[in-house]
XYZ file of C-alpha atoms in Angstrom:
690
model
C -2.658 -8.412 0.552
C 0.257 -10.750 0.712
C -1.679 -13.410 2.502
C 0.492 -16.303 1.367
C 3.574 -14.782 2.920
C 1.972 -15.642 6.256
C 0.582 -19.040 5.279
C 4.010 -20.678 5.338
C 5.764 -23.086 3.041
C 3.410 -26.007 3.635
C 0.359 -23.984 2.735
C 2.050 -22.454 -0.310
C 2.943 -25.939 -1.477
C -0.628 -27.070 -0.917
C -1.889 -24.208 -3.054
C 0.367 -25.174 -5.961
C -1.028 -27.187 -8.854
C 1.893 -28.807 -10.683
C 1.088 -29.647 -14.297
C 3.140 -30.776 -17.324
C 4.177 -27.993 -19.678
C 3.795 -27.587 -23.406
C 4.404 -24.558 -25.572
C 1.627 -22.168 -26.605
C 1.855 -19.256 -29.008
C 1.010 -18.443 -32.581
C 4.364 -16.880 -33.430
C 7.443 -18.969 -34.107
C 9.681 -18.676 -30.999
C 12.704 -18.304 -33.314
C 11.235 -15.002 -34.536
C 10.647 -13.641 -31.032
C 12.855 -11.029 -29.441
C 14.972 -11.677 -26.367
C 12.371 -10.373 -23.913
C 9.540 -12.318 -25.532
C 11.539 -15.537 -25.412
C 12.341 -14.875 -21.763
C 8.673 -14.216 -21.001
C 7.540 -17.422 -22.686
C 10.214 -19.369 -20.874
C 9.193 -17.895 -17.517
C 5.524 -18.642 -18.155
C 6.370 -22.264 -18.986
C 8.424 -22.645 -15.822
C 5.733 -21.081 -13.647
C 3.076 -23.412 -15.008
C 5.256 -26.498 -14.946
C 7.018 -26.100 -11.603
C 5.416 -23.425 -9.427
C 1.718 -24.205 -9.072
C 0.505 -21.672 -11.632
C -2.433 -22.412 -13.934
C -2.581 -19.069 -15.733
C 0.021 -16.371 -16.490
C -0.397 -12.958 -18.088
C 2.338 -10.373 -18.669
C 2.869 -7.023 -20.374
C 5.687 -4.493 -20.806
C 4.923 -0.847 -21.482
C 7.682 1.434 -22.818
C 7.183 5.170 -23.339
C 3.424 4.756 -23.118
C 3.131 1.869 -25.582
C 2.640 -1.842 -24.945
C 5.698 -3.506 -26.494
C 5.165 -7.025 -25.164
C 1.975 -8.770 -24.115
C 1.172 -12.429 -23.738
C 0.142 -15.254 -21.511
C -0.075 -18.978 -20.968
C -2.882 -20.935 -19.371
C -3.983 -24.469 -18.745
C -7.551 -25.734 -18.635
C -8.932 -27.895 -15.834
C -8.327 -30.987 -17.977
C -4.677 -30.069 -18.592
C -4.827 -28.545 -22.077
C -2.668 -25.543 -22.894
C -4.274 -22.325 -24.117
C -3.324 -18.736 -24.794
C -4.449 -16.186 -22.192
C -6.267 -13.174 -23.613
C -4.918 -9.729 -22.791
C -8.416 -8.961 -21.487
C -8.477 -11.818 -18.972
C -8.747 -10.326 -15.489
C -6.776 -11.373 -12.394
C -6.904 -10.314 -8.782
C -3.867 -8.111 -8.181
C -3.860 -8.481 -4.388
C -1.657 -5.968 -2.617
C -0.722 -4.182 -5.832
C -4.057 -2.551 -4.942
C -2.127 -0.609 -2.286
C -0.502 1.692 -4.833
C -4.000 2.514 -6.108
C -5.201 3.543 -2.631
C -1.978 5.493 -2.126
C -2.539 7.348 -5.399
C -6.166 8.023 -4.460
C -5.113 9.703 -1.214
C -2.341 11.687 -2.894
C -4.849 13.010 -5.413
C -6.918 14.303 -2.501
C -3.754 15.812 -1.030
C -3.035 17.612 -4.301
C -6.548 19.047 -4.141
C -5.805 20.423 -0.666
C -8.288 18.106 1.023
C -5.729 15.974 2.873
C -2.375 16.684 4.519
C -0.622 13.325 4.789
C 1.446 14.523 7.762
C -1.513 15.545 9.905
C -3.080 13.085 12.351
C -5.393 10.531 10.799
C -8.050 11.527 13.326
C -8.415 14.843 11.485
C -10.089 12.889 8.689
C -11.514 9.887 10.561
C -12.477 11.376 13.949
C -14.062 8.120 15.147
C -10.775 6.243 14.689
C -9.717 5.227 18.195
C -7.516 2.567 19.764
C -6.882 1.247 23.272
C -3.527 3.033 23.184
C -3.198 6.813 23.373
C -0.361 6.741 20.857
C -2.912 6.234 18.075
C -3.393 10.009 18.038
C 0.142 10.325 16.608
C -0.618 8.204 13.531
C -0.547 10.145 10.280
C -1.702 9.224 6.807
C 1.926 8.977 5.672
C 2.557 6.326 8.332
C -0.223 4.204 6.880
C 1.351 4.460 3.437
C 4.877 3.527 4.603
C 3.776 0.813 7.072
C 5.144 2.648 10.134
C 1.914 3.355 12.054
C 2.569 0.593 14.603
C -0.659 -1.289 13.858
C -0.750 -4.997 14.645
C -1.150 -5.655 10.933
C -4.167 -7.360 9.433
C -7.751 -8.325 10.089
C -8.435 -11.227 7.751
C -11.734 -12.561 9.112
C -14.209 -13.143 6.266
C -12.087 -11.067 3.919
C -11.549 -13.707 1.202
C -14.908 -15.139 0.181
C -16.147 -17.176 -2.762
C -18.784 -15.429 -4.907
C -19.702 -13.192 -1.973
C -18.979 -9.468 -1.648
C -19.831 -9.227 2.054
C -17.719 -6.319 3.336
C -17.893 -7.301 7.020
C -14.121 -7.085 7.532
C -13.979 -3.513 6.287
C -17.233 -2.493 7.984
C -15.997 -3.645 11.405
C -12.440 -2.326 11.075
C -12.847 0.662 13.371
C -14.662 -1.453 15.948
C -11.849 -4.014 15.957
C -9.104 -1.394 16.150
C -10.876 0.304 19.046
C -10.040 -2.715 21.210
C -6.393 -3.028 20.106
C -3.189 -1.354 21.164
C -0.152 -0.464 19.068
C 2.918 -2.687 18.964
C 5.350 0.216 18.643
C 5.539 3.984 18.616
C 4.100 5.439 15.397
C 6.956 6.118 13.000
C 9.498 3.982 14.920
C 9.943 1.501 12.091
C 8.152 0.097 9.050
C 6.630 -3.389 8.997
C 3.991 -4.584 6.559
C 0.444 -3.731 7.700
C -2.658 -4.399 5.607
C -4.982 -2.548 7.985
C -3.265 0.733 7.199
C -4.538 0.587 3.639
C -8.041 -0.271 4.757
C -7.870 2.951 6.757
C -6.705 4.750 3.598
C -9.769 3.382 1.827
C -11.938 4.754 4.621
C -10.160 8.114 4.453
C -10.867 8.367 0.714
C -14.546 7.660 1.324
C -14.857 10.134 4.208
C -13.078 12.970 2.399
C -14.491 12.442 -1.100
C -18.032 11.478 -0.103
C -17.885 8.596 -2.588
C -17.677 4.869 -2.089
C -14.121 3.766 -2.717
C -14.883 1.811 -5.901
C -16.824 4.798 -7.225
C -13.872 7.086 -6.526
C -11.496 4.753 -8.375
C -13.820 4.545 -11.332
C -14.430 8.291 -11.576
C -10.929 9.622 -10.928
C -8.640 6.833 -12.149
C -10.299 4.244 -14.364
C -12.473 6.561 -16.476
C -9.745 9.156 -17.243
C -7.227 6.415 -18.095
C -9.703 4.326 -20.061
C -9.336 1.297 -17.780
C -12.200 -0.995 -18.756
C -11.019 -4.155 -16.987
C -10.014 -2.647 -13.633
C -12.770 -3.484 -11.145
C -13.485 -4.439 -7.524
C -15.814 -7.058 -6.004
C -18.372 -4.281 -5.463
C -18.507 -3.448 -9.180
C -20.783 -5.016 -11.747
C -18.830 -6.785 -14.485
C -18.683 -10.107 -16.273
C -17.139 -12.505 -13.748
C -16.432 -14.915 -16.594
C -13.606 -12.519 -17.532
C -11.705 -13.574 -14.398
C -8.949 -16.135 -14.747
C -10.208 -19.304 -13.023
C -8.846 -20.398 -9.679
C -8.134 -24.023 -8.810
C -6.974 -26.134 -5.886
C -5.331 -29.568 -5.762
C -7.889 -32.319 -5.257
C -10.863 -30.162 -6.288
C -12.095 -30.854 -9.807
C -12.852 -27.904 -12.054
C -12.777 -24.206 -11.291
C -13.409 -22.679 -7.882
C -16.174 -20.112 -7.363
C -14.829 -16.618 -8.015
C -12.615 -15.140 -5.302
C -13.813 -11.885 -3.759
C -11.076 -10.084 -1.790
C -13.420 -7.753 0.100
C -10.757 -5.393 1.457
C -10.523 -3.071 -1.510
C -7.896 -0.590 -0.357
C -5.422 -3.268 0.649
C -6.011 -6.036 -1.867
C -9.355 -5.949 -3.641
C -8.734 -4.850 -7.228
C -8.988 -7.020 -10.348
C -7.190 -5.921 -13.502
C -5.095 -7.026 -16.466
C -1.357 -6.818 -17.012
C -1.733 -4.175 -19.716
C -4.001 -2.012 -17.565
C -1.714 -2.332 -14.524
C 1.195 -1.022 -16.608
C -1.007 1.796 -17.879
C -1.819 2.776 -14.293
C 1.898 2.630 -13.476
C 2.318 5.702 -15.676
C 0.290 7.601 -13.091
C 2.561 6.301 -10.334
C 5.733 7.359 -12.147
C 4.643 10.892 -12.990
C 3.898 10.314 -16.683
C 0.234 11.330 -16.312
C 0.403 14.704 -14.541
C -3.268 15.353 -15.259
C -4.049 12.510 -12.816
C -1.163 12.793 -10.340
C 1.713 15.258 -10.307
C 5.339 14.324 -10.792
C 5.981 15.637 -7.272
C 3.542 13.127 -5.791
C 5.078 10.342 -7.862
C 8.542 11.255 -6.563
C 7.195 11.362 -3.009
C 5.966 7.796 -3.420
C 9.482 6.754 -4.471
C 11.273 8.266 -1.465
C 13.146 5.880 0.862
C 10.576 6.029 3.630
C 11.891 2.826 5.217
C 15.158 4.531 6.177
C 13.329 6.890 8.551
C 13.169 4.196 11.237
C 14.864 1.008 12.393
C 15.877 -1.102 9.384
C 18.477 -3.623 8.246
C 21.721 -2.020 7.109
C 21.769 -3.757 3.710
C 21.588 -1.453 0.699
C 20.740 -4.214 -1.813
C 17.414 -5.833 -1.032
C 13.998 -6.940 -2.215
C 12.322 -4.859 0.500
C 12.510 -1.100 0.984
C 9.191 0.696 1.518
C 8.223 3.933 -0.116
C 4.662 5.262 -0.048
C 2.674 2.216 -1.134
C 5.646 0.536 -2.815
C 7.276 -2.619 -1.404
C 10.640 -1.424 -2.659
C 11.845 1.859 -4.109
C 15.320 0.539 -4.971
C 14.697 -3.019 -6.094
C 17.562 -5.448 -6.547
C 19.086 -6.364 -9.001
C 18.374 -3.199 -11.011
C 20.577 -1.176 -8.678
C 23.545 -3.171 -10.018
C 22.939 -1.529 -13.426
C 22.477 1.980 -12.044
C 18.740 1.805 -12.784
C 16.096 2.865 -10.284
C 13.310 0.295 -9.984
C 10.201 0.354 -7.795
C 7.966 -2.631 -7.198
C 4.778 -3.844 -5.588
C 3.747 -7.466 -5.216
C 0.478 -8.968 -4.131
C -1.063 -12.236 -3.002
C -4.585 -13.328 -2.304
C -5.414 -16.999 -1.857
C -5.922 -17.580 -5.596
C -4.205 -14.689 -7.370
C -0.641 -13.354 -7.319
C 0.870 -10.292 -8.933
C 3.921 -8.138 -9.460
C 4.406 -4.647 -10.868
C 7.962 -3.471 -11.560
C 8.395 0.086 -12.823
C 11.516 1.917 -13.959
C 10.440 5.556 -13.480
C 13.466 7.172 -15.115
C 13.294 4.824 -18.102
C 9.556 5.251 -18.653
C 9.055 1.480 -18.545
C 7.061 -1.018 -16.510
C 6.143 -4.687 -16.478
C 3.217 -6.447 -14.812
C 3.040 -10.208 -14.380
C -0.179 -11.696 -13.017
C -0.958 -15.318 -12.194
C -3.620 -17.622 -10.881
C -1.713 -19.912 -8.508
C 1.881 -19.538 -7.305
C 3.283 -16.657 -5.246
C 4.143 -12.991 -5.798
C 7.769 -13.844 -4.982
C 7.876 -15.915 -8.164
C 6.056 -13.194 -10.127
C 8.469 -10.467 -9.042
C 11.512 -12.558 -9.895
C 10.124 -13.567 -13.286
C 9.063 -10.000 -14.108
C 12.498 -8.633 -13.137
C 14.299 -11.107 -15.383
C 11.988 -10.393 -18.315
C 12.575 -6.673 -17.855
C 16.353 -7.175 -17.771
C 16.094 -9.095 -21.036
C 14.123 -6.205 -22.536
C 16.696 -3.684 -21.315
C 19.406 -5.711 -23.037
C 17.343 -6.158 -26.188
C 16.757 -2.405 -26.486
C 20.354 -1.478 -25.690
C 19.727 0.114 -22.288
C 22.180 -2.339 -20.734
C 25.032 -4.188 -22.444
C 24.268 -7.565 -20.942
C 22.527 -9.292 -18.083
C 25.021 -10.004 -15.342
C 25.487 -13.637 -14.348
C 24.044 -14.627 -10.958
C 26.437 -14.908 -8.029
C 27.865 -18.280 -7.111
C 28.393 -19.659 -3.631
C 30.800 -21.977 -1.867
C 30.780 -23.845 1.420
C 31.899 -21.503 4.219
C 35.301 -21.563 5.900
C 34.935 -21.477 9.655
C 37.145 -19.101 11.647
C 37.585 -18.477 15.366
C 34.628 -16.717 16.926
C 35.001 -13.890 19.483
C 33.749 -15.097 22.856
C 31.484 -12.066 23.313
C 29.162 -13.440 20.639
C 28.150 -16.184 23.076
C 26.028 -13.527 24.804
C 23.594 -13.684 21.898
C 22.485 -17.196 22.856
C 19.013 -17.265 24.370
C 15.310 -17.213 23.615
C 14.118 -15.409 20.489
C 10.645 -14.831 19.161
C 8.719 -13.804 16.093
C 5.001 -13.493 15.450
C 3.532 -16.901 16.248
C 6.574 -18.755 17.592
C 9.724 -18.795 19.702
C 13.187 -20.279 19.148
C 15.976 -21.224 21.539
C 19.256 -20.140 19.935
C 22.438 -21.831 21.126
C 25.898 -20.763 19.938
C 28.430 -23.537 20.472
C 31.944 -23.799 19.086
C 31.248 -21.035 16.592
C 28.181 -22.775 15.167
C 24.422 -22.229 15.261
C 21.792 -24.790 14.258
C 18.799 -22.987 12.756
C 15.407 -24.299 11.607
C 14.009 -23.476 8.201
C 13.696 -19.702 7.744
C 11.524 -17.458 5.583
C 8.554 -19.838 5.704
C 10.803 -22.754 4.807
C 12.333 -21.213 1.682
C 15.677 -21.275 3.505
C 16.216 -24.895 4.610
C 17.085 -26.085 8.096
C 20.867 -26.171 8.386
C 23.929 -25.275 10.450
C 25.649 -21.900 10.290
C 29.344 -21.452 11.074
C 31.174 -18.312 12.104
C 32.991 -16.765 9.123
C 34.075 -13.397 10.539
C 32.733 -9.829 10.772
C 30.075 -10.970 13.223
C 28.432 -13.233 10.630
C 27.543 -16.914 10.491
C 27.217 -18.561 7.061
C 24.964 -21.440 6.042
C 26.247 -24.770 4.751
C 25.397 -23.834 1.168
C 26.963 -20.380 1.476
C 23.755 -18.611 0.417
C 22.557 -17.280 3.748
C 24.251 -15.111 6.369
C 22.909 -14.453 9.841
C 24.163 -11.965 12.402
C 22.944 -10.193 15.520
C 21.889 -6.544 15.410
C 21.528 -4.491 18.598
C 19.239 -1.735 17.390
C 18.494 1.777 18.562
C 15.055 0.763 19.863
C 16.723 -1.435 22.486
C 15.955 -4.749 20.773
C 18.396 -7.358 19.510
C 17.491 -9.017 16.218
C 18.701 -11.930 14.165
C 19.430 -10.384 10.788
C 19.188 -12.665 7.776
C 20.611 -11.993 4.305
C 19.783 -14.715 1.807
C 20.243 -15.307 -1.903
C 17.244 -17.463 -2.702
C 17.464 -19.753 -5.734
C 14.271 -20.680 -7.578
C 15.139 -23.199 -10.315
C 14.194 -21.949 -13.757
C 13.448 -18.446 -12.449
C 16.756 -17.330 -10.960
C 17.874 -15.714 -7.714
C 16.581 -12.978 -5.478
C 18.218 -11.277 -2.494
C 16.313 -10.727 0.743
C 17.654 -8.985 3.830
C 15.394 -8.779 6.861
C 15.072 -9.430 10.587
C 13.968 -12.975 11.398
C 13.740 -13.026 15.223
C 13.821 -10.692 18.219
C 15.588 -11.559 21.489
C 13.187 -12.047 24.383
C 13.656 -11.269 28.052
C 12.864 -13.419 31.042
C 9.187 -13.705 31.949
C 8.602 -15.114 35.449
C 5.152 -16.582 36.086
C 3.498 -17.674 39.284
C 2.964 -21.435 39.705
C -0.786 -20.917 39.434
C -0.564 -19.068 36.106
C 2.024 -21.484 34.755
C -0.213 -24.463 35.543
C -3.133 -22.980 33.584
C -1.005 -22.422 30.489
C 0.660 -25.817 30.712
C -2.803 -27.347 30.462
C -3.352 -25.443 27.196
C 0.014 -26.370 25.692
C -0.484 -28.483 22.585
C -4.244 -27.929 22.493
C -5.878 -26.634 19.306
C -8.572 -23.956 19.174
C -10.903 -23.765 16.163
C -12.286 -20.540 14.626
C -16.059 -20.190 15.001
C -16.889 -17.018 13.089
C -15.384 -17.555 9.618
C -18.095 -17.889 6.957
C -18.226 -21.330 5.360
C -17.645 -19.856 1.889
C -14.270 -18.464 2.967
C -11.229 -19.485 0.957
C -9.321 -19.890 4.224
C -10.998 -23.283 4.607
C -8.703 -24.488 1.827
C -5.749 -24.369 4.250
C -7.264 -24.134 7.749
C -4.216 -24.798 9.970
C -2.733 -21.548 8.687
C -5.546 -19.260 9.773
C -8.493 -21.089 11.327
C -6.738 -23.537 13.656
C -4.802 -22.052 16.557
C -2.650 -24.663 18.330
C -1.188 -23.245 21.548
C 2.566 -23.823 21.751
C 4.653 -22.791 24.769
C 8.398 -22.222 24.772
C 10.604 -24.539 26.832
C 10.308 -22.304 29.890
C 6.542 -22.053 29.539
C 6.396 -18.250 29.767
C 5.675 -17.431 26.122
C 2.795 -18.806 24.032
C 2.852 -18.651 20.233
C 5.428 -15.898 20.498
C 3.246 -13.802 22.835
C 4.244 -12.914 26.406
C 2.024 -14.498 29.051
C 0.673 -11.853 31.435
C -1.816 -13.776 33.582
C -3.932 -16.911 33.486
C -6.039 -15.724 30.542
C -3.981 -13.162 28.661
C -0.802 -13.063 26.584
C 0.304 -10.047 24.567
C 2.375 -9.509 21.461
C 5.954 -8.450 22.096
C 7.284 -8.774 18.521
C 8.583 -5.403 17.331
C 10.350 -6.606 14.200
C 10.844 -4.263 11.216
C 10.561 -5.204 7.516
C 8.195 -8.202 7.270
C 8.401 -10.748 10.116
C 6.731 -8.499 12.676
C 3.542 -8.260 10.636
C 0.100 -9.653 11.563
C 0.713 -9.702 15.303
C -1.936 -10.785 17.793
C -2.745 -11.099 21.477
C -4.306 -14.153 23.115
C -7.312 -13.681 25.386
C -9.208 -16.603 26.922
C -12.606 -16.724 28.571
C -14.696 -19.509 30.061
C -18.438 -19.812 29.581
C -20.696 -22.702 30.582
C -17.692 -24.954 31.046
C -16.263 -24.175 27.600
C -13.048 -22.228 26.980
C -12.939 -19.698 24.138
C -9.993 -17.836 22.675
C -10.123 -14.377 21.134
C -7.270 -13.639 18.721
C -7.024 -11.862 15.357
C -10.555 -10.473 16.067
C -11.764 -14.069 15.729
C -13.406 -16.286 18.324
C -11.999 -19.801 18.688
C -13.286 -22.739 20.737
C -11.141 -25.255 22.591
C -10.780 -28.727 21.099
C -12.015 -30.025 24.460
C -15.468 -28.731 23.503
C -15.409 -30.339 20.045
C -17.321 -33.596 20.153
C -17.259 -36.563 17.797
C -19.611 -36.747 14.829
C -22.338 -39.318 15.441
C -21.194 -42.671 14.059
C -24.672 -44.076 13.416
C -26.626 -44.161 10.172
C -28.384 -40.790 10.403
C -27.992 -37.556 12.372
C -28.432 -33.840 12.040
C -26.369 -30.754 12.824
C -27.958 -27.366 13.528
C -26.204 -24.002 13.328
C -26.735 -22.131 16.642
C -28.328 -18.708 17.067
C -24.846 -17.162 17.181
C -24.284 -18.268 13.586
C -21.020 -19.917 14.619
C -19.781 -22.857 12.564
C -19.873 -26.324 14.173
C -16.690 -28.395 14.464
C -16.624 -32.168 14.991
C -13.948 -34.814 15.353
C -14.047 -38.085 13.440
C -14.099 -40.815 16.064
C -13.512 -44.527 15.581
C -17.216 -45.217 14.919
C -17.337 -42.812 11.963
C -13.816 -43.257 10.566
C -13.709 -44.899 7.155
C -17.397 -44.298 6.460
C -18.861 -42.281 3.604
C -20.697 -39.189 4.817
C -23.422 -37.678 2.643
C -25.006 -34.370 3.599
C -28.269 -32.698 2.671
C -27.267 -29.041 2.662
C -29.443 -26.018 3.421
C -29.263 -23.161 0.909
C -25.964 -21.369 1.379
C -24.656 -23.999 3.776
C -21.533 -26.073 3.398
C -19.025 -28.338 5.078
C -15.341 -29.223 4.959
C -13.478 -32.362 6.004
C -9.795 -32.597 6.965
C -7.274 -35.185 8.052
C -5.862 -34.931 11.570
C -2.947 -32.800 10.320
C -5.167 -30.389 8.382
C -4.963 -31.737 4.820
C -8.165 -30.997 2.907
C -10.340 -34.013 2.084
C -13.491 -32.231 0.872
C -14.870 -28.680 0.788
C -18.425 -28.639 -0.521
C -18.603 -24.896 -1.277
C -15.561 -25.172 -3.540
C -16.264 -28.544 -5.158
C -20.040 -28.760 -5.204
C -19.823 -32.258 -3.730
C -22.157 -33.412 -0.983
C -20.271 -36.500 0.207
C -16.882 -37.293 1.727
C -14.961 -40.243 3.082
C -14.220 -39.562 6.753
C -10.552 -39.995 7.742
C -9.514 -41.507 11.053
C -9.027 -38.764 13.689
C -10.065 -36.185 11.117
C -12.033 -32.973 11.634
C -15.315 -31.739 10.104
C -16.806 -28.245 10.058
C -20.366 -27.236 9.088
C -21.378 -23.645 8.420
C -24.387 -21.644 7.309
C -27.037 -19.313 8.693
C -28.361 -19.469 12.239
C -30.927 -22.252 12.467
C -29.744 -24.090 9.336
C -30.087 -27.864 9.616
C -27.751 -30.389 7.970
C -29.144 -33.900 7.469
C -26.275 -36.385 7.642
C -26.077 -40.022 6.635
C -23.134 -42.358 7.162
C -22.606 -45.568 5.242
C -19.862 -48.128 5.090
C -17.662 -47.602 2.083
């Protein structure tokens, strides 16, 4: 479900486990072909440098597996081969499965993907009359205008609670759209949850049952499962986290249609034959071609023809770079959960595909590694003469800038933040972009309306689009040492208009500025507690003028609404902010979660013994670590199913009992503690000097 793309660079780094590399493999590397050597090299680099603890890959050519392998590392650092039958979560690669499931129903005459979604889910409603215009196709190509994603309690450890999916319609009923349906495409996980629901409503089967009956059984997929299926969980590649000894409890991504499938690299490539029209008994060639159409060009989009992004039906890209440089059509889908990461790259006209699955890392790394392995295979088999060298870059040469470009200075926003852009003397100072993968640096004007970064790798410009918005367009050649380069073109920010507030409203928001709100309704066995500032902590940050909060437009004393209408990727996972006061406590509703103000979070008792009780609401309990408790060792007697987590003041994880099994933690100065369980659960706490 591409979760990590929203966690940011700091969280991605925190999820990486860097370990020393050593070679694994029974065959002599000198006897391996070009593609196999490239695959082994990529696996080594991923494990050594990119936070990966297990890699599995497979290439299928003309229906046969021609390359299959993997590299893993145990919890104590020993290298081991990864079995072809080891299962991984494939995250958002699951979206091409839900797309195929719907298209099968369309082929049977049970669904018309261009009719309103309400024809098939009549109880689908939103607080925006435009929802009636949403079609099934718009869900598949990310153009429905949905805010994006409901993540609450979606990623649980050893728990297949489907609350997120079960409450989807209820949550959407209270939301509006961020754009007209079909206006542009921007990544939206909720659309594929709705596809899952459509499959269940039309077929009369639970989604996992439909997959098993109509896809897995006919193809002979024995290792393709969901959290709702019964299978040997020991077959799953283990997940790990820095600072937590041993393996984590198994990850259950309980949003099946958008990111909930487990599989193997070989079985993913076998399923890709369905997606590329090679298994007409399961899906026709016409449906496969429809999936590969350039759906993203139907709406507002960056002008670039070479890109990593370019949505089809279900696919992230239907003309993936760099294969277009060789005259080869390539389609791809990547996926990220908290633990697992995946990439599928298929060459429909060549009858070839590669899947690369990992525990740890990021789907960006997987896609790049898989692409390079596939290029090596194309060269090895004579489909291409050679792999082209990567482009090189030089420091930019500044030229005189037209004065009219000064008009693009001003306030810009994206989901979650704002940025004041100043153009002075033909230069722009920009913060880190693309979740920090593009470093903070200066950009100088180099002609044709473009500003170039100091390293020459990134260009930014200003696009005035047909929807009336002005965007900062970014085109970047990203370099990942040992893996190579990838090109991304997308919109980073949207220009914002003036928002005048009354003094009374302004005063209320100024009092919130810099305050953090903590999520109350995330289950304590959620994997989001591994990196809480990304999802579960909501610090309120105003722009310099105080009229926008976290990128949302302030409307009155208690409400701010999303205004980000940004195609491609950066406009995803939007939210509104809604505050309420009860019994002297301020609460925030955002992302369908309830948060409590830090002003209502008291200090943990600094004496020898105390207890914490979970309230009737079932909400978790947050505490600060005051001076009396700081530096002491906390031990906790846990109720069944209960747990706690401890963090430093800046959100670094100190202890997470559900993940580690530990019952004690050293309390950091100014840190934060959370306890969670069932309503009425009691935690017996003891503090002792270290």
